[in-house]
XYZ file of C-alpha atoms in Angstrom:
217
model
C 183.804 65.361 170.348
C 184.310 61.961 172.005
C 181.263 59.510 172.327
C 181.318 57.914 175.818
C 179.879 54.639 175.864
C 178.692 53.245 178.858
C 176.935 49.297 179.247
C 174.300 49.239 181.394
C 173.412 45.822 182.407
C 169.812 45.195 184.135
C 169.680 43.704 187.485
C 167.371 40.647 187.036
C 166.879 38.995 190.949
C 165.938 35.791 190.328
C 163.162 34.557 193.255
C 161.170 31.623 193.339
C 158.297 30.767 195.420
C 157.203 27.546 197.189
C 154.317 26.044 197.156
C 151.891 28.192 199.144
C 149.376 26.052 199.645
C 149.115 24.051 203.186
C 149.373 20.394 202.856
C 146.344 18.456 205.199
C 147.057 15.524 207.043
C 143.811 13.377 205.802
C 143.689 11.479 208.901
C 145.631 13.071 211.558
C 145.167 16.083 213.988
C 149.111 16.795 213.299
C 149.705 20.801 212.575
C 150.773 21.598 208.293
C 153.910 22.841 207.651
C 154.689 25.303 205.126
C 157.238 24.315 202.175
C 160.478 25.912 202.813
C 160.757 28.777 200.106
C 163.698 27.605 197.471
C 166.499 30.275 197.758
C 168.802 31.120 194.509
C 171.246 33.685 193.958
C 171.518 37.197 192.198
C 173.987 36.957 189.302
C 176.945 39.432 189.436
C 176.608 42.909 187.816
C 179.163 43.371 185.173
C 181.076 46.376 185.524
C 180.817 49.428 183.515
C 182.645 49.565 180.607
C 185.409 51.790 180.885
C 185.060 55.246 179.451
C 187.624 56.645 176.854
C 188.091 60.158 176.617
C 189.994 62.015 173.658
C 193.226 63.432 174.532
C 193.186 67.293 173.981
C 194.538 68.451 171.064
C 198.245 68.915 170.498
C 198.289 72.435 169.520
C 196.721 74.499 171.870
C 199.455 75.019 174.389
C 201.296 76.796 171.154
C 199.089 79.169 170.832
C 199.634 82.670 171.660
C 197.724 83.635 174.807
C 196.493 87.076 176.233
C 199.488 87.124 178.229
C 201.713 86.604 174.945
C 200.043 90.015 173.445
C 200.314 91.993 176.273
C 200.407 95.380 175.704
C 199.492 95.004 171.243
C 195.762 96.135 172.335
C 194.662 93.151 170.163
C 191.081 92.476 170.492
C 190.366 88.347 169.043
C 188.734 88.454 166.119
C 186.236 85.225 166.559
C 186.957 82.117 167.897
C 189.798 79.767 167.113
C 189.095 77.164 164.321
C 190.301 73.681 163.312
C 191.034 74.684 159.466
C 193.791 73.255 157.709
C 195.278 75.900 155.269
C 196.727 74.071 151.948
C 198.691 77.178 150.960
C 199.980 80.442 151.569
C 198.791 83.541 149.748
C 201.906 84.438 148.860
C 203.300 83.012 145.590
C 200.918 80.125 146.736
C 203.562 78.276 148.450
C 202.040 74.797 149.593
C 202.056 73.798 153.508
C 201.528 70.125 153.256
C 198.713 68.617 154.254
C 198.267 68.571 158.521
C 197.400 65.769 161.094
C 195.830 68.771 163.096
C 195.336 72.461 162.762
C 195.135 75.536 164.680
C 193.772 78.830 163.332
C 193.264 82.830 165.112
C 193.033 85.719 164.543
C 193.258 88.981 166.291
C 192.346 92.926 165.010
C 194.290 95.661 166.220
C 192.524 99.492 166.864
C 193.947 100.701 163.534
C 192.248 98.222 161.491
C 195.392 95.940 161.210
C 195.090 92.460 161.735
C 197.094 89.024 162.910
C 196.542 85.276 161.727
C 198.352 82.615 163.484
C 198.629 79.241 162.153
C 199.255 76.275 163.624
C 199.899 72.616 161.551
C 201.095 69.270 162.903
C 203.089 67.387 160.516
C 204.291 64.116 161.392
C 207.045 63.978 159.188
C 208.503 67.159 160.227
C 207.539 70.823 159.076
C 211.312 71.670 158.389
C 211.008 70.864 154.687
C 207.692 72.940 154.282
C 209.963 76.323 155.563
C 212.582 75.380 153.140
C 210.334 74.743 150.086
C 208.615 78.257 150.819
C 211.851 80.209 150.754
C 212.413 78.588 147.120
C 208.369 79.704 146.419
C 208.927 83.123 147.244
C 210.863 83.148 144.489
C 207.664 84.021 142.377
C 208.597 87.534 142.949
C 204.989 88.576 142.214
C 201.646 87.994 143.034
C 198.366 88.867 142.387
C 195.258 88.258 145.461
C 191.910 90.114 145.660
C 192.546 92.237 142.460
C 195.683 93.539 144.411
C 199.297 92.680 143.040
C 201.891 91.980 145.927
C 205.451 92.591 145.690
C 207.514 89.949 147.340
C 210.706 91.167 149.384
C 213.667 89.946 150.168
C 213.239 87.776 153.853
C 215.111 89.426 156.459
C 216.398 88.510 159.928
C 215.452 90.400 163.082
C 216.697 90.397 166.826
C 215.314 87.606 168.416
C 213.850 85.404 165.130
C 214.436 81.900 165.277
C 217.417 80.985 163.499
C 215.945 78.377 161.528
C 212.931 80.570 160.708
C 211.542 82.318 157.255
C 210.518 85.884 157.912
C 208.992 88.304 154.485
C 206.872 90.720 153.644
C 204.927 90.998 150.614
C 204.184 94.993 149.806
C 200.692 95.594 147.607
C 198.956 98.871 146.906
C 196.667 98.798 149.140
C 198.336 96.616 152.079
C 201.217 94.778 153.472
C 201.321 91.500 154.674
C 204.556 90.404 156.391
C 205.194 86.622 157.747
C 206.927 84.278 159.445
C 207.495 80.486 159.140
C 209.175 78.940 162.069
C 209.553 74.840 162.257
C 209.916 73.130 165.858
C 210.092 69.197 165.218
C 206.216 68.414 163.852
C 205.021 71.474 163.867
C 204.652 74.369 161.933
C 203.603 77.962 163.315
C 202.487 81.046 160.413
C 202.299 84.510 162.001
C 201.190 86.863 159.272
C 200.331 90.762 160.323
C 198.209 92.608 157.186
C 198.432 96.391 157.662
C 197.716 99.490 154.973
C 201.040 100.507 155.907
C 204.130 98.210 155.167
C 206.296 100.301 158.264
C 203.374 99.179 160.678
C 203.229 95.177 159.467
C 207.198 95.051 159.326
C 206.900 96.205 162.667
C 204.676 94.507 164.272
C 205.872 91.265 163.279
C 209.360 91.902 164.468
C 207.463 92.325 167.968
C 205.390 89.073 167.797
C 207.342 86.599 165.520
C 209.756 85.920 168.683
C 206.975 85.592 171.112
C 204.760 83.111 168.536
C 208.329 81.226 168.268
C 209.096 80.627 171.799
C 205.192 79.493 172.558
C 206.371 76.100 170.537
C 208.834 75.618 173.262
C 205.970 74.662 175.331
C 205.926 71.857 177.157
């Protein structure tokens, strides 16, 4: 939230009054003239200082929209927050720390649910997609008492060619994800489902709509 300063300068009018009292000829009949009041003039208002307003954050026109996930029967989950994520669940790959964040989520009818993640990195995200594909080389790891099974990324129709796409199977649920780079920013799509078949598929239809939102201008 900006703070919007603004100087308020008092008016002061400055008057002054003549003498009001009737000076009397001692010795002549002639009529008594009143002093001429003295006459000065207002000083200038300054003007208002001007008011700065915060630009809107970068990352909102990246985000995925109602129109983007048309037709997924996604119902949002809360309202988006400004939390910076340090690191991924999975093999606890690190993101770098962000200028600015972007976090929602959405909850499908089944239960299933979708994150999306959105970092600006000033230095370019591109390194953070290429130091989680050497993370995920952990193989294994263990969240919530679970123990996740990491598999081999894959490519799908549509998937940004530069992009990082996995899923990570557990015994209870599967989370799959992926990491797409556009210049400083960074957008995570991650869809958690009890059935692997249903993530893996439902991130095949939203990676490539979450990718093209960064081309946003």
């Amino acid at each position: 939230m900006s703070t919007i300063s603004v100087a308020v300068v008092p008016l002061v009018a400055g008057c002054s009054f003549g003498d009001n009292k009737l000076r009397r000829a001692s010795d002549s009949d002639e009529p008594v003239a009143a002093a001429s009041p003295s006459t000065t003039s207002t000083p200038p208002v300054p003007a208002a200082a001007p008011v700065r307003v915060a630009p809107p954050p970068r990352l909102d026109r990246f985000a995925l929209t109602e129109a983007d996930l048309a037709g997924e029967g996604l119902t949002r989950a809360g309202e988006p927050v400004r939390m910076m994520l340090a690191r991924l669940d999975d093999c606890g790959a690190p993101l770098g720390a962000a200028r600015e964040s972007y976090r929602a989520s959405w909850r499908y009818p089944t239960g299933a649910t979708v994150l999306q993640y959105l970092a600006l990195h000033p230095g370019g995200a591109d390194a953070i997609v290429r130091n989680t594909r050497g993370a995920l080389a952990c193989g294994r790891f263990r969240l919530g008492g679970n123990t996740f099974r990491v598999e081999t990324p894959f490519r799908f129709p549509g998937d940004d060619p530069a992009g990082l796409s996995w899923c990570a199977v557990g015994e209870r649920e599967t989370t799959c994800t992926s990491l797409v780079a556009r210049g400083e920013v960074l957008s995570v799509l991650t869809v958690s489902a009890p059935a692997a078949a249903r993530a893996r598929a439902a991130l095949i239809r939203l990676a490539p709509r979450a990718a093209s939102a960064l081309d946003r201008v």
